[in-house]
mmCIF file with all atom_site columns, C-alpha atoms in Angstrom:
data_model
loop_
_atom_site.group_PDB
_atom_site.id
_atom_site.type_symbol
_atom_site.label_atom_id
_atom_site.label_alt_id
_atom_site.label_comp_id
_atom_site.label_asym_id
_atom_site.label_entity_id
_atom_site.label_seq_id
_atom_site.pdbx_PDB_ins_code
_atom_site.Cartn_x
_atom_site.Cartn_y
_atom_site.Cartn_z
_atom_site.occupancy
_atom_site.B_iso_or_equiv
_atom_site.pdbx_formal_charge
_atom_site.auth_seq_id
_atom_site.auth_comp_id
_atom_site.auth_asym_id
_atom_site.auth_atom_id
_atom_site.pdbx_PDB_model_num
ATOM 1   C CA . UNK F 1 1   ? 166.505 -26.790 4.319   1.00 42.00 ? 1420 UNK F CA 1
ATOM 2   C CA . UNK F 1 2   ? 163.450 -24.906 4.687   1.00 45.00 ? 1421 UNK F CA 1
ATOM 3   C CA . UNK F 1 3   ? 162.320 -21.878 7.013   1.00 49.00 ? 1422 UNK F CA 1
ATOM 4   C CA . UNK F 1 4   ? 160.566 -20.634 9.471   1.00 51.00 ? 1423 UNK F CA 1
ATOM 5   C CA . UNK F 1 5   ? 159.864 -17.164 8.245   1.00 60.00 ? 1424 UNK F CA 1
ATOM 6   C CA . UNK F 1 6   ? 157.293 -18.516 5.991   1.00 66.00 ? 1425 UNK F CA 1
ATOM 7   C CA . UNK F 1 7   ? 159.232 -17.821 2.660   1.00 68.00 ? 1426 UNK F CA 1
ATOM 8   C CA . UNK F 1 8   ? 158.517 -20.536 0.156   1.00 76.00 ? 1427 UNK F CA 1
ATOM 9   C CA . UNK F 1 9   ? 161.478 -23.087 -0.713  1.00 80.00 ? 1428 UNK F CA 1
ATOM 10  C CA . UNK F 1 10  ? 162.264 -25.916 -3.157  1.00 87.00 ? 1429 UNK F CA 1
ATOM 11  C CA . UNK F 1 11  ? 162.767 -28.307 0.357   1.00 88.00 ? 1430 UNK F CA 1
ATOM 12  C CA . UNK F 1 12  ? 160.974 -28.225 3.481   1.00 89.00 ? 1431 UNK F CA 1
ATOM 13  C CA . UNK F 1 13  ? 161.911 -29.899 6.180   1.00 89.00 ? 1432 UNK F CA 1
ATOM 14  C CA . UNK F 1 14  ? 159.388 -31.642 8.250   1.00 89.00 ? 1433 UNK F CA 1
ATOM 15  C CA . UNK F 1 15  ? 158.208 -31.995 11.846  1.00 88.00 ? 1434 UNK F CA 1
ATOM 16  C CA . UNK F 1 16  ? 158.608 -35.332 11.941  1.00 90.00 ? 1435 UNK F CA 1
ATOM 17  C CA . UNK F 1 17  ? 161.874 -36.020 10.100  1.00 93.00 ? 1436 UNK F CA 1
ATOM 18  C CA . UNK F 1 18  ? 160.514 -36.171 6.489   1.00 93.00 ? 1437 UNK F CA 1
ATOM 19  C CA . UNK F 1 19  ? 160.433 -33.962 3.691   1.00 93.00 ? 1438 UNK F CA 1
ATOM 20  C CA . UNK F 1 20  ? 158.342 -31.599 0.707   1.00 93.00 ? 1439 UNK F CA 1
ATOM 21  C CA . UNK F 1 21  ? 160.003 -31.551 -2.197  1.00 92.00 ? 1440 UNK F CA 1
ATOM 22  C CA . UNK F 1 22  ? 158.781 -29.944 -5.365  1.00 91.00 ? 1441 UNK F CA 1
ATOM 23  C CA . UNK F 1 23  ? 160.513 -30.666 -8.833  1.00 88.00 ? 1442 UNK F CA 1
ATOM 24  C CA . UNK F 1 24  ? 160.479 -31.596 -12.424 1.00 85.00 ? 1443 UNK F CA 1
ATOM 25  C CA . UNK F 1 25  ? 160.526 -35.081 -13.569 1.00 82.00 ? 1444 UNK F CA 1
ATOM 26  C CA . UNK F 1 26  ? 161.485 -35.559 -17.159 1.00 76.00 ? 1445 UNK F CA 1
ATOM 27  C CA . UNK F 1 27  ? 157.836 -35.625 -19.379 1.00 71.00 ? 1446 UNK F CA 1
ATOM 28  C CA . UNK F 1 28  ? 158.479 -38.459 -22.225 1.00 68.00 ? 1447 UNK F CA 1
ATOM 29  C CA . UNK F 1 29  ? 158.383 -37.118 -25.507 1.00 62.00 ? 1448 UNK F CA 1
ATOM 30  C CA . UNK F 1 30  ? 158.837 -33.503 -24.853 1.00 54.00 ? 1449 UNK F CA 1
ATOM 31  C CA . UNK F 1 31  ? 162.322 -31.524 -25.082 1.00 53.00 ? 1450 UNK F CA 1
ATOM 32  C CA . UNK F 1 32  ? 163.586 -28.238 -24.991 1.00 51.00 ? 1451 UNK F CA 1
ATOM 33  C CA . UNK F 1 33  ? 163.727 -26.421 -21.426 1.00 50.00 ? 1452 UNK F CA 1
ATOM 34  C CA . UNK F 1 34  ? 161.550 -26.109 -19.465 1.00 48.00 ? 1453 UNK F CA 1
ATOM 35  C CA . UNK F 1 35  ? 160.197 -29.032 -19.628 1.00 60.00 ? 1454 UNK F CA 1
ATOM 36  C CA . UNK F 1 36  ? 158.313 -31.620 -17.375 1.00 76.00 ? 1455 UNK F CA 1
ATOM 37  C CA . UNK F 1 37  ? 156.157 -32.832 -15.209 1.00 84.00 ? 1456 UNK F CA 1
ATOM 38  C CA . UNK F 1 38  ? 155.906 -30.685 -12.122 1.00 88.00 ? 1457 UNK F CA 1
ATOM 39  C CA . UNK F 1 39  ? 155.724 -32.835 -8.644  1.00 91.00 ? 1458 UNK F CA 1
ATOM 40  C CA . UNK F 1 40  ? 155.338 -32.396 -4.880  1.00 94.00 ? 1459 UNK F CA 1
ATOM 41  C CA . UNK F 1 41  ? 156.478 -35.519 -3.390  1.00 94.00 ? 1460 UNK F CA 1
ATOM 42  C CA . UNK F 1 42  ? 156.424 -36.005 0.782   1.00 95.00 ? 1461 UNK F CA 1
ATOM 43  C CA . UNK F 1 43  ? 158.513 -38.099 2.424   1.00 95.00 ? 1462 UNK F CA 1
ATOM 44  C CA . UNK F 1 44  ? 158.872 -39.622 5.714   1.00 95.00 ? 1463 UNK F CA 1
ATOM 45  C CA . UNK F 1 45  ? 162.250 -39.579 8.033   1.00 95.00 ? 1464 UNK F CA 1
ATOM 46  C CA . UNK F 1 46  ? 163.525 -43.210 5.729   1.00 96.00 ? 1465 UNK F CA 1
ATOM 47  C CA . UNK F 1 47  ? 163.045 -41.300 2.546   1.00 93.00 ? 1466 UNK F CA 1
ATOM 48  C CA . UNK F 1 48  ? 160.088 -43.285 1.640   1.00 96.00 ? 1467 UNK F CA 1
ATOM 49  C CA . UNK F 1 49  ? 157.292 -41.580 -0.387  1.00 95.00 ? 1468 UNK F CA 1
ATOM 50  C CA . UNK F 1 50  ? 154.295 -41.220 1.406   1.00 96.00 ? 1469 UNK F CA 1
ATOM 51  C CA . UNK F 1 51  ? 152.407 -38.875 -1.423  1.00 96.00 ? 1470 UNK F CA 1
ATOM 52  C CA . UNK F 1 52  ? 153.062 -37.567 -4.705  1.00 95.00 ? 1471 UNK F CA 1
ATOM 53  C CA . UNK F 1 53  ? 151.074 -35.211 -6.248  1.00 95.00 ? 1472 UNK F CA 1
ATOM 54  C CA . UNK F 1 54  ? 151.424 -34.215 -10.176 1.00 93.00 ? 1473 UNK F CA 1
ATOM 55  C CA . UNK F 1 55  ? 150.541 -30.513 -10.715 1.00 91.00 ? 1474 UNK F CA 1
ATOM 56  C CA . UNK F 1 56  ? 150.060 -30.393 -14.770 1.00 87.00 ? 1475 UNK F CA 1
ATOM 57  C CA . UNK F 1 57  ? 147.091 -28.852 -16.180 1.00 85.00 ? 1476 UNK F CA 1
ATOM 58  C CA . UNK F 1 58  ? 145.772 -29.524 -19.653 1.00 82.00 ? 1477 UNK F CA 1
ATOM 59  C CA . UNK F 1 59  ? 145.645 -25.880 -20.481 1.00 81.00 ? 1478 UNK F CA 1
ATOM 60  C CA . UNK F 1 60  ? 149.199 -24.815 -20.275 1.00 78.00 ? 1479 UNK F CA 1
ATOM 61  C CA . UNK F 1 61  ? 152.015 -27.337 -21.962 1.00 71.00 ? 1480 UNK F CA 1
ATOM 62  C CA . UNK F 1 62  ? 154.753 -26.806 -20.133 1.00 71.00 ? 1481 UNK F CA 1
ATOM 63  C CA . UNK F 1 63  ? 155.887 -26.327 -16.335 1.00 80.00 ? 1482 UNK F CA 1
ATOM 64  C CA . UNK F 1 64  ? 158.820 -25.367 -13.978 1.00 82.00 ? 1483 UNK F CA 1
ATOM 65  C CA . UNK F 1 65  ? 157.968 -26.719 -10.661 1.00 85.00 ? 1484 UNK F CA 1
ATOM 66  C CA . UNK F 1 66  ? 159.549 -23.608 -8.730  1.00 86.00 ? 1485 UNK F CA 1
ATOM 67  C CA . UNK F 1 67  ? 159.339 -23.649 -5.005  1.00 90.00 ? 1486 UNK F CA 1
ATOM 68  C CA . UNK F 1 68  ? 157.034 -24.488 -1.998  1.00 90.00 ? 1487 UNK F CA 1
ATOM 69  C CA . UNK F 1 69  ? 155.989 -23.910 1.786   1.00 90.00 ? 1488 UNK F CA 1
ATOM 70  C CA . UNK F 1 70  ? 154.192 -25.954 4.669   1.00 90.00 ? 1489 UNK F CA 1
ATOM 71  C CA . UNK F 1 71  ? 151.484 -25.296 6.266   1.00 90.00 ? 1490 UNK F CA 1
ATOM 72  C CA . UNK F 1 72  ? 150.638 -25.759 9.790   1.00 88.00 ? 1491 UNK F CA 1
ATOM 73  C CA . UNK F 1 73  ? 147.815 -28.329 8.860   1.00 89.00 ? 1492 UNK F CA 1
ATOM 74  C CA . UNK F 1 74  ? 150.381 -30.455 7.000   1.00 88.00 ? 1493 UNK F CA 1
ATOM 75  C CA . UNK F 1 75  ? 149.462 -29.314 4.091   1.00 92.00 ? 1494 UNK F CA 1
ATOM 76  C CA . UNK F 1 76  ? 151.664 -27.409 1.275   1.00 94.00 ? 1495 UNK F CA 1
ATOM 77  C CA . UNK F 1 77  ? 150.880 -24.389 -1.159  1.00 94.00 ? 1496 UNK F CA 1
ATOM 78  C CA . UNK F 1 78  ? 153.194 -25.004 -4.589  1.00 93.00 ? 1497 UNK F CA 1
ATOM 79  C CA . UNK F 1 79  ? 154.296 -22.559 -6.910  1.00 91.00 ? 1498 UNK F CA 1
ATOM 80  C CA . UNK F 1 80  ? 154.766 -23.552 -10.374 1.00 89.00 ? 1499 UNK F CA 1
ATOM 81  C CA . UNK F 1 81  ? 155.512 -21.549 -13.203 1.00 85.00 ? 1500 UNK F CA 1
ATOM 82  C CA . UNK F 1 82  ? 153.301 -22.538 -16.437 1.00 81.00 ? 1501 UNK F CA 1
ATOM 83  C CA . UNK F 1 83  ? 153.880 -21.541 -19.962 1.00 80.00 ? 1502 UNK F CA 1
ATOM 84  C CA . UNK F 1 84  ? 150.793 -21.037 -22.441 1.00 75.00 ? 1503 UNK F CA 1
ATOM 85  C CA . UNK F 1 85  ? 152.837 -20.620 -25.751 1.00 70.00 ? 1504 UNK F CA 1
ATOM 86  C CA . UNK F 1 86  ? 156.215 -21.363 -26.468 1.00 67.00 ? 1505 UNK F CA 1
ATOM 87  C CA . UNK F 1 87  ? 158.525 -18.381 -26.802 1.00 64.00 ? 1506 UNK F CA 1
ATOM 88  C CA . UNK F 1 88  ? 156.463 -16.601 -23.839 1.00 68.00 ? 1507 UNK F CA 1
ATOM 89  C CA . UNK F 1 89  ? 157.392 -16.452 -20.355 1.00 77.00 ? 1508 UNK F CA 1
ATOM 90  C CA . UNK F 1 90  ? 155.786 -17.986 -17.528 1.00 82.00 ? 1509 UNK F CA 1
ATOM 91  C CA . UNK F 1 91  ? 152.144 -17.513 -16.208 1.00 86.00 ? 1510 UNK F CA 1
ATOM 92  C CA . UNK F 1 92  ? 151.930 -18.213 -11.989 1.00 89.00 ? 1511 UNK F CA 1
ATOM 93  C CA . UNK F 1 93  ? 150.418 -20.738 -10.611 1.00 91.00 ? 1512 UNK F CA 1
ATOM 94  C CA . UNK F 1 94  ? 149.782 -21.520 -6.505  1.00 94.00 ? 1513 UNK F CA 1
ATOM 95  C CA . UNK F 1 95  ? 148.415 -24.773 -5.961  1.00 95.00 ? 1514 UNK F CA 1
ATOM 96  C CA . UNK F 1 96  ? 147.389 -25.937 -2.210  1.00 97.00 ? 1515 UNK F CA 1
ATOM 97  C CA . UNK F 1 97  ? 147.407 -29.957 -1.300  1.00 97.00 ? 1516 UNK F CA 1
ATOM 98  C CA . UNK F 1 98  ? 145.970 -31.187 2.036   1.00 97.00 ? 1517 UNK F CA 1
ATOM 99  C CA . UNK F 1 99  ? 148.266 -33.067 4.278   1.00 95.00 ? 1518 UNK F CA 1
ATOM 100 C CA . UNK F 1 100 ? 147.230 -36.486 1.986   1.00 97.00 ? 1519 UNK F CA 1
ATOM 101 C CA . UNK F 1 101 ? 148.556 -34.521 -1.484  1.00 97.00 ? 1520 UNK F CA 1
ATOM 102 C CA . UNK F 1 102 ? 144.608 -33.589 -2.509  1.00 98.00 ? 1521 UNK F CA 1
ATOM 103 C CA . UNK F 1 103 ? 144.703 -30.985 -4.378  1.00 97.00 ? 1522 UNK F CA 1
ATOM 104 C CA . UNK F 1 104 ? 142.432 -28.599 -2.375  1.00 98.00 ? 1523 UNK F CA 1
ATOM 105 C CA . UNK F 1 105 ? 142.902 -25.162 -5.184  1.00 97.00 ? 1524 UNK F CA 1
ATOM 106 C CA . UNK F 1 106 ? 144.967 -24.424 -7.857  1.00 95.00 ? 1525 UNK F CA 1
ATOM 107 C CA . UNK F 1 107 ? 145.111 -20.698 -8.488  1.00 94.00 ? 1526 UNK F CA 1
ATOM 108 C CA . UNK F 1 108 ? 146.214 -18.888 -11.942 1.00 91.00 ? 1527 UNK F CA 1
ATOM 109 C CA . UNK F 1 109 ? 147.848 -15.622 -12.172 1.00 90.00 ? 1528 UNK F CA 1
ATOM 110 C CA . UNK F 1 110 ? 146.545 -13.089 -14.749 1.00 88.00 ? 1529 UNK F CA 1
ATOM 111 C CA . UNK F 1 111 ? 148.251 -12.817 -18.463 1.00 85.00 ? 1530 UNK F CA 1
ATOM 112 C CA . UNK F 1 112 ? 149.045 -15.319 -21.410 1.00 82.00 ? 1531 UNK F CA 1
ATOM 113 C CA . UNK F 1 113 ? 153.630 -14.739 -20.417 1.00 80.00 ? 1532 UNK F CA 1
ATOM 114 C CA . UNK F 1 114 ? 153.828 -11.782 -22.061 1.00 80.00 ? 1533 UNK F CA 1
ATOM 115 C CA . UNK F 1 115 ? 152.889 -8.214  -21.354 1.00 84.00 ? 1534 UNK F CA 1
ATOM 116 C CA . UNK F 1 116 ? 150.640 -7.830  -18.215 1.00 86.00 ? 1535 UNK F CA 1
ATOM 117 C CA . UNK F 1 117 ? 152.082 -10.733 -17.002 1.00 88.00 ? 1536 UNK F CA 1
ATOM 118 C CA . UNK F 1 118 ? 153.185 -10.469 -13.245 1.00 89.00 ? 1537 UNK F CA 1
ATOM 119 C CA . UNK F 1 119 ? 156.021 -12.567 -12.697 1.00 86.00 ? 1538 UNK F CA 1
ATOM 120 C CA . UNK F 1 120 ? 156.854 -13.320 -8.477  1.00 88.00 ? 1539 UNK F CA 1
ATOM 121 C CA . UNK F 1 121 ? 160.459 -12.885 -6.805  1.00 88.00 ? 1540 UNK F CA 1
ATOM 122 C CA . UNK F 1 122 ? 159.661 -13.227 -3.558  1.00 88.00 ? 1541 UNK F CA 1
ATOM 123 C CA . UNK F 1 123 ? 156.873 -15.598 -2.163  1.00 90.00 ? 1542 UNK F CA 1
ATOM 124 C CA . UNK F 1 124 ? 155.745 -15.572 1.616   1.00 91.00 ? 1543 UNK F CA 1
ATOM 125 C CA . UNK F 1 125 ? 153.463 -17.074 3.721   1.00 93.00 ? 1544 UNK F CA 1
ATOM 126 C CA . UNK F 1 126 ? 151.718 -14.614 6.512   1.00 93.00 ? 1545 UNK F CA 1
ATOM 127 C CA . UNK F 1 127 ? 149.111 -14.249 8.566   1.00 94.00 ? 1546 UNK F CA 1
ATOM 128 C CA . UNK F 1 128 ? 146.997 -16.820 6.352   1.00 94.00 ? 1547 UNK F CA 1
ATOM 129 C CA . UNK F 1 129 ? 147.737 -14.917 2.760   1.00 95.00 ? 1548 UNK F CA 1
ATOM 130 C CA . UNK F 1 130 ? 150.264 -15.566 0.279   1.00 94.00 ? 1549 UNK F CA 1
ATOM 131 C CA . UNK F 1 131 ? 152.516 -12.051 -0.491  1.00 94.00 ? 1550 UNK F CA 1
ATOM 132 C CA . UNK F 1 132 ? 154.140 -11.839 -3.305  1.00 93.00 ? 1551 UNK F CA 1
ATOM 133 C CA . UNK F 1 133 ? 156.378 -8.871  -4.964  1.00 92.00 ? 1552 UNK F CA 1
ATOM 134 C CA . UNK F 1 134 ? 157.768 -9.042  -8.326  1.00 89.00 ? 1553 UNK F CA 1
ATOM 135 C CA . UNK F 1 135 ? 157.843 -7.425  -11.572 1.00 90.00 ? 1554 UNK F CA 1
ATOM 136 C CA . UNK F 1 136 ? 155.380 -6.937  -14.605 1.00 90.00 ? 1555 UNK F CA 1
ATOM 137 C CA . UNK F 1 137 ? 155.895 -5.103  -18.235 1.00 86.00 ? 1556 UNK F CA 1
ATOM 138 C CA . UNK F 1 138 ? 152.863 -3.403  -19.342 1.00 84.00 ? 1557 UNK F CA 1
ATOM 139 C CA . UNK F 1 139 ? 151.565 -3.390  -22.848 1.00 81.00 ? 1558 UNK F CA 1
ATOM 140 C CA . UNK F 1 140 ? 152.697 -0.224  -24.143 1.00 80.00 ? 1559 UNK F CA 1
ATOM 141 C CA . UNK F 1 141 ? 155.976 0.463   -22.280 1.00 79.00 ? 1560 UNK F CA 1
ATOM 142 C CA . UNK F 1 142 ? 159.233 -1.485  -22.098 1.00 81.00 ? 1561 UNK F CA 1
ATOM 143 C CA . UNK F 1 143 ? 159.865 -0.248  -18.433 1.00 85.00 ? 1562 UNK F CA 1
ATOM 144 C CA . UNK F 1 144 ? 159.829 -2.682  -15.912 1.00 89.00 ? 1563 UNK F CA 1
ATOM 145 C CA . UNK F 1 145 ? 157.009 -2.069  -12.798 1.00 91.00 ? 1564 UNK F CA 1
ATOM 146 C CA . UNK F 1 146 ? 156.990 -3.169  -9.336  1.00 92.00 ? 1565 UNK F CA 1
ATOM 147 C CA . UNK F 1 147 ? 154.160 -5.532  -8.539  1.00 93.00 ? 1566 UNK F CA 1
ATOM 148 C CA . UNK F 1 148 ? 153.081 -7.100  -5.499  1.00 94.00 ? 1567 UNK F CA 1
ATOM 149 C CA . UNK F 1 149 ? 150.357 -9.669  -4.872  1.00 95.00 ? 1568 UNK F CA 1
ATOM 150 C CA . UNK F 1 150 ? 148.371 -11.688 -2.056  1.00 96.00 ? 1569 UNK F CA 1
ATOM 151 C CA . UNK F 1 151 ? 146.291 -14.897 -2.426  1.00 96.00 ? 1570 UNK F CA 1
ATOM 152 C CA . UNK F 1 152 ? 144.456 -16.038 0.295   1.00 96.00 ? 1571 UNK F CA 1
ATOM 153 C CA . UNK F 1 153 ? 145.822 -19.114 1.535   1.00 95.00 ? 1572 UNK F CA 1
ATOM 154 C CA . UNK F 1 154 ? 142.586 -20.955 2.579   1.00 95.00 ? 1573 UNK F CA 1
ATOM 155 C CA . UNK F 1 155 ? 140.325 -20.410 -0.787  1.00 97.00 ? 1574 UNK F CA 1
ATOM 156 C CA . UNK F 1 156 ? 142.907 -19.466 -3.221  1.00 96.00 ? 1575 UNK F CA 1
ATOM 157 C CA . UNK F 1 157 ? 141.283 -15.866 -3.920  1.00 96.00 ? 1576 UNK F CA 1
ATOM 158 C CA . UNK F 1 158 ? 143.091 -12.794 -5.177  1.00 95.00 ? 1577 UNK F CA 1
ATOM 159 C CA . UNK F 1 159 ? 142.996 -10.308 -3.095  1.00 95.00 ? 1578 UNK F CA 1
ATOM 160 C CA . UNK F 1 160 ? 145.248 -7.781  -4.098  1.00 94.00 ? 1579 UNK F CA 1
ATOM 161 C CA . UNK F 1 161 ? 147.484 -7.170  -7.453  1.00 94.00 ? 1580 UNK F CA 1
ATOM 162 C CA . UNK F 1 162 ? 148.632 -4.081  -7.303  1.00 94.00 ? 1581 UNK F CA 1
ATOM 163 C CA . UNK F 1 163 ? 151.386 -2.289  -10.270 1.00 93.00 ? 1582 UNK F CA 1
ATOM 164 C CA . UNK F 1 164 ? 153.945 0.328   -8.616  1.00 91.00 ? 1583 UNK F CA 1
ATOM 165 C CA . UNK F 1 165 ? 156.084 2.483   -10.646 1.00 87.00 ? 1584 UNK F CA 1
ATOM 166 C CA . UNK F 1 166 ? 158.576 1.644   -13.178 1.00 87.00 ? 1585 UNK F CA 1
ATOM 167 C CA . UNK F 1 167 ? 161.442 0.905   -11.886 1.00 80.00 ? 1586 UNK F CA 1
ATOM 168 C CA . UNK F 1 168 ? 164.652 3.169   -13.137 1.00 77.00 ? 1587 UNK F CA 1
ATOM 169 C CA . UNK F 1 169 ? 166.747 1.563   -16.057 1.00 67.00 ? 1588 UNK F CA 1
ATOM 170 C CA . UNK F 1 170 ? 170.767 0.981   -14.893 1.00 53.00 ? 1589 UNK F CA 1
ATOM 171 C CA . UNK F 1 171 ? 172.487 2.842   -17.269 1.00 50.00 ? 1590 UNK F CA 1
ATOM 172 C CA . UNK F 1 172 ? 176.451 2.075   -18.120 1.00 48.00 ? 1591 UNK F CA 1
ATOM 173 C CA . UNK F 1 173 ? 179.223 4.464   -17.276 1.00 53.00 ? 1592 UNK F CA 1
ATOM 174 C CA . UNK F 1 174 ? 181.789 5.053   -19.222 1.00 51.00 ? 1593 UNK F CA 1
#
């Protein structure tokens, strides 16, 4: 249960016996995948809960808390995928918490779930940035594109979204 390489996780082990956990819990009076509240909860070596923190925000109406990773300070950087519109797909989101589950930044990718939309694989934590590589679709092509990203960790800035080339479509063989 977690890592050490920095690669974010839906459990994290803790120093002290405890735990980060990121999930959905049920939201009342919405159906219909995905849907729910996403939640960071931390827990101590009984399994009590020492913090929760609810990650919603009133712009986006649905969420799929995805996966997490400490930080050295105690703190924890969550990634949550957030959908705008039904029938879309998912917008990122990072959102940092302190070590007392105070939400400290809450960072938005770019795009509305459809085209331009860069949608993270792979998220790591190094050398104080978030990298992450993925795919987008741009508008105008139904080829899927590399993409890679980095946040800063400490002030939630974008520093680099860069679009590769489009990767090759697998073809079937008779």
């Amino acid at each position: 249960v977690g890592n050490q390489r920095g690669l974010f996780v839906p459990i994290h082990s803790m120093p002290d016996g405890g735990f980060l956990i990121i999930g959905n819990r049920p939201a009342k009076g919405r159906g219909g995948p995905p849907s729910g509240v996403p939640v960071v909860v931390r827990v101590d070596a009984s399994s009590n809960v020492v913090w929760e923190a609810v990650l919603q925000r009133a712009d986006f109406h649905d969420f799929e808390a995805s996966s997490l990773v400490a930080l050295p300070d105690g703190g924890v950087i969550a990634h949550v995928l957030s959908y705008k519109t039904h029938g879309a797909g998912a917008v990122m989101r990072l959102v940092k918490l302190d070590a007392a589950g105070n939400q400290v930044w809450d960072w938005v990718g770019r795009g509305q779930g459809d085209k331009d939309t860069p949608f993270a694989q792979t998220l790591g934590l190094r050398n104080g940035q978030i990298h992450m590589t993925g795919h987008v679709y741009q508008a105008g092509s139904d080829a899927e594109h590399a993409w890679t990203g980095t946040v800063d960790a400490a002030t939630g800035t974008l520093l680099t979204d860069r679009v590769g080339a489009a990767k090759p479509r697998h073809r079937k063989t008779k």
